[in-house]
Amino acid sequence: MWDGSTIARMEDTAAALDHIRGVCLALPEVEERLSHGAPTFFVRGKKTFLSVWSHGHHDNEFAHLWCAAPEGVQARLIADRSWEFFRPPYVGHRGWLGVRLDRGLPLDELTDLCEDAYCVVAPPTLVRRFLSEADGGPGGR
C-alpha cells in the first residue's frame, strides 16, 4: 500500500502528478498547461522545464516525466540508476532527464528533480528569488 513517501506503482501516477504539480506551481512565475497532451510546466509562460507523461509516451509505455537537468546529471543518473532514469527522445540531447514514476522514487528526490529543472531553465532573478524563499527569506518556507 502506498504510504505517501514514494511513487511505487502505475496506479500511484495520479499521486505523483499531484505532488509534481504542487512543487512546480509553488515555484516563482510557473504555470501549467498541456503540451503534446501532457501536463507541462513553464517559467513565465515560455520556457518548459518539466512534462509528465502519465500514460507513457513513444516507446516508453510507463508513467514518467521529462525534465531539464544540470550539466552532467543525466549521464551520471542513467549510468548509476538506469532502472529509474533514461535519456528521453527529442530533449535528451540537451541533457534532459527521463524519470520513471513506477520505480519507487522517493518524493523528496522527485521534489529535488523538479526544483533543479526549474533552476536550470528559469532566469537568474527567479532562481535567486526561489533560493531566497527556500532559505527562509521573504515568503520563505
Tab-separated table of C-alpha atoms in Angstrom:
chain	number	residue	atom	x	y	z
A	1	MET	CA	0.000	0.000	0.000
A	2	TRP	CA	1.247	3.473	-0.874
A	3	ASP	CA	2.398	5.322	2.226
A	4	GLY	CA	2.819	8.739	0.634
A	5	SER	CA	6.617	8.733	0.675
A	6	THR	CA	7.338	7.053	-2.656
A	7	ILE	CA	5.764	6.561	-6.043
A	8	ALA	CA	5.680	2.787	-6.273
A	9	ARG	CA	3.109	1.636	-8.848
A	10	MET	CA	1.395	2.797	-12.004
A	11	GLU	CA	-1.797	3.495	-10.050
A	12	ASP	CA	0.198	5.977	-7.980
A	13	THR	CA	0.745	8.165	-11.047
A	14	ALA	CA	-2.100	10.489	-10.062
A	15	ALA	CA	-0.444	10.996	-6.673
A	16	ALA	CA	2.880	11.654	-8.403
A	17	LEU	CA	1.279	14.221	-10.694
A	18	ASP	CA	-0.399	15.904	-7.713
A	19	HIS	CA	2.962	16.089	-5.936
A	20	ILE	CA	4.789	17.368	-9.038
A	21	ARG	CA	2.052	19.929	-9.663
A	22	GLY	CA	2.269	21.174	-6.063
A	23	VAL	CA	6.046	21.537	-6.209
A	24	CYS	CA	6.165	23.177	-9.622
A	25	LEU	CA	3.292	25.612	-9.129
A	26	ALA	CA	4.872	26.809	-5.870
A	27	LEU	CA	7.925	27.994	-7.826
A	28	PRO	CA	8.088	31.660	-8.871
A	29	GLU	CA	6.188	32.545	-12.049
A	30	VAL	CA	5.365	28.981	-13.093
A	31	GLU	CA	2.248	27.976	-14.950
A	32	GLU	CA	0.931	24.644	-16.165
A	33	ARG	CA	-0.706	23.833	-19.455
A	34	LEU	CA	-0.986	20.863	-21.751
A	35	SER	CA	1.723	20.440	-24.346
A	36	HIS	CA	1.506	17.488	-26.716
A	37	GLY	CA	-1.226	16.145	-24.424
A	38	ALA	CA	0.964	16.127	-21.307
A	39	PRO	CA	0.812	18.382	-18.240
A	40	THR	CA	3.783	20.663	-18.776
A	41	PHE	CA	5.276	23.366	-16.582
A	42	PHE	CA	6.569	26.670	-17.948
A	43	VAL	CA	8.535	29.558	-16.481
A	44	ARG	CA	6.888	32.878	-17.349
A	45	GLY	CA	4.665	31.050	-19.812
A	46	LYS	CA	7.533	30.440	-22.226
A	47	LYS	CA	10.289	28.109	-21.110
A	48	THR	CA	9.405	24.478	-20.457
A	49	PHE	CA	11.209	22.741	-17.619
A	50	LEU	CA	9.159	19.591	-16.970
A	51	SER	CA	6.492	17.406	-18.635
A	52	VAL	CA	4.616	14.469	-17.118
A	53	TRP	CA	3.647	11.552	-19.347
A	54	SER	CA	1.129	9.800	-17.094
A	55	HIS	CA	0.284	7.133	-19.651
A	56	GLY	CA	3.670	6.830	-21.266
A	57	HIS	CA	4.956	8.313	-24.497
A	58	HIS	CA	6.643	6.945	-27.577
A	59	ASP	CA	8.488	3.691	-26.823
A	60	ASN	CA	8.190	4.266	-23.072
A	61	GLU	CA	4.837	2.761	-22.123
A	62	PHE	CA	5.266	3.514	-18.425
A	63	ALA	CA	4.418	6.680	-16.489
A	64	HIS	CA	7.366	9.049	-16.497
A	65	LEU	CA	8.455	12.640	-16.674
A	66	TRP	CA	10.987	14.551	-18.683
A	67	CYS	CA	12.827	17.400	-17.006
A	68	ALA	CA	15.700	19.754	-17.560
A	69	ALA	CA	18.775	18.707	-15.591
A	70	PRO	CA	22.014	20.390	-14.568
A	71	GLU	CA	25.002	19.608	-16.755
A	72	GLY	CA	26.316	16.077	-16.252
A	73	VAL	CA	23.382	14.866	-14.155
A	74	GLN	CA	21.665	12.962	-16.972
A	75	ALA	CA	24.743	10.835	-17.755
A	76	ARG	CA	25.506	10.169	-14.091
A	77	LEU	CA	21.987	9.118	-13.103
A	78	ILE	CA	21.484	6.934	-16.163
A	79	ALA	CA	24.832	5.226	-15.553
A	80	ASP	CA	24.155	4.690	-11.843
A	81	ARG	CA	20.397	4.004	-11.857
A	82	SER	CA	19.247	3.006	-15.338
A	83	TRP	CA	16.177	1.258	-13.894
A	84	GLU	CA	14.833	4.680	-12.816
A	85	PHE	CA	16.325	7.148	-15.288
A	86	PHE	CA	16.642	7.294	-19.079
A	87	ARG	CA	17.508	9.637	-21.943
A	88	PRO	CA	14.196	10.921	-23.295
A	89	PRO	CA	13.550	11.387	-27.008
A	90	TYR	CA	13.580	14.885	-28.524
A	91	VAL	CA	15.118	16.609	-25.481
A	92	GLY	CA	17.678	14.076	-24.229
A	93	HIS	CA	20.383	15.506	-26.488
A	94	ARG	CA	20.025	18.770	-24.499
A	95	GLY	CA	20.774	16.983	-21.221
A	96	TRP	CA	17.161	16.495	-20.161
A	97	LEU	CA	16.403	13.523	-17.952
A	98	GLY	CA	13.668	10.903	-18.208
A	99	VAL	CA	12.380	9.711	-14.818
A	100	ARG	CA	10.275	6.586	-14.363
A	101	LEU	CA	7.392	7.104	-11.944
A	102	ASP	CA	6.787	3.389	-11.406
A	103	ARG	CA	10.094	2.505	-9.693
A	104	GLY	CA	9.651	3.684	-6.104
A	105	LEU	CA	11.307	7.089	-6.407
A	106	PRO	CA	11.192	8.894	-3.037
A	107	LEU	CA	9.065	12.026	-3.096
A	108	ASP	CA	11.853	14.180	-1.687
A	109	GLU	CA	14.034	13.160	-4.635
A	110	LEU	CA	11.175	13.912	-7.019
A	111	THR	CA	10.878	17.349	-5.400
A	112	ASP	CA	14.610	17.944	-5.880
A	113	LEU	CA	14.393	16.954	-9.557
A	114	CYS	CA	11.520	19.413	-10.128
A	115	GLU	CA	13.324	22.244	-8.355
A	116	ASP	CA	16.628	21.536	-10.124
A	117	ALA	CA	14.828	21.518	-13.505
A	118	TYR	CA	13.340	24.909	-12.690
A	119	CYS	CA	16.739	26.317	-11.709
A	120	VAL	CA	18.268	25.138	-14.999
A	121	VAL	CA	15.652	26.935	-17.107
A	122	ALA	CA	14.491	29.953	-15.065
A	123	PRO	CA	16.151	33.354	-15.417
A	124	PRO	CA	18.759	34.094	-12.715
A	125	THR	CA	16.492	36.631	-11.000
A	126	LEU	CA	13.803	33.993	-10.464
A	127	VAL	CA	16.336	31.388	-9.338
A	128	ARG	CA	17.674	33.829	-6.730
A	129	ARG	CA	14.109	34.559	-5.613
A	130	PHE	CA	13.330	30.849	-5.271
A	131	LEU	CA	16.557	30.148	-3.366
A	132	SER	CA	15.935	33.109	-1.068
A	133	GLU	CA	12.406	31.911	-0.317
A	134	ALA	CA	13.610	28.317	0.170
A	135	ASP	CA	16.213	29.563	2.680
A	136	GLY	CA	13.573	31.322	4.727
A	137	GLY	CA	13.769	34.762	3.179
A	138	PRO	CA	10.662	36.840	2.494
A	139	GLY	CA	7.862	34.425	1.714
A	140	GLY	CA	10.161	31.514	2.585
A	141	ARG	CA	9.152	28.117	3.863
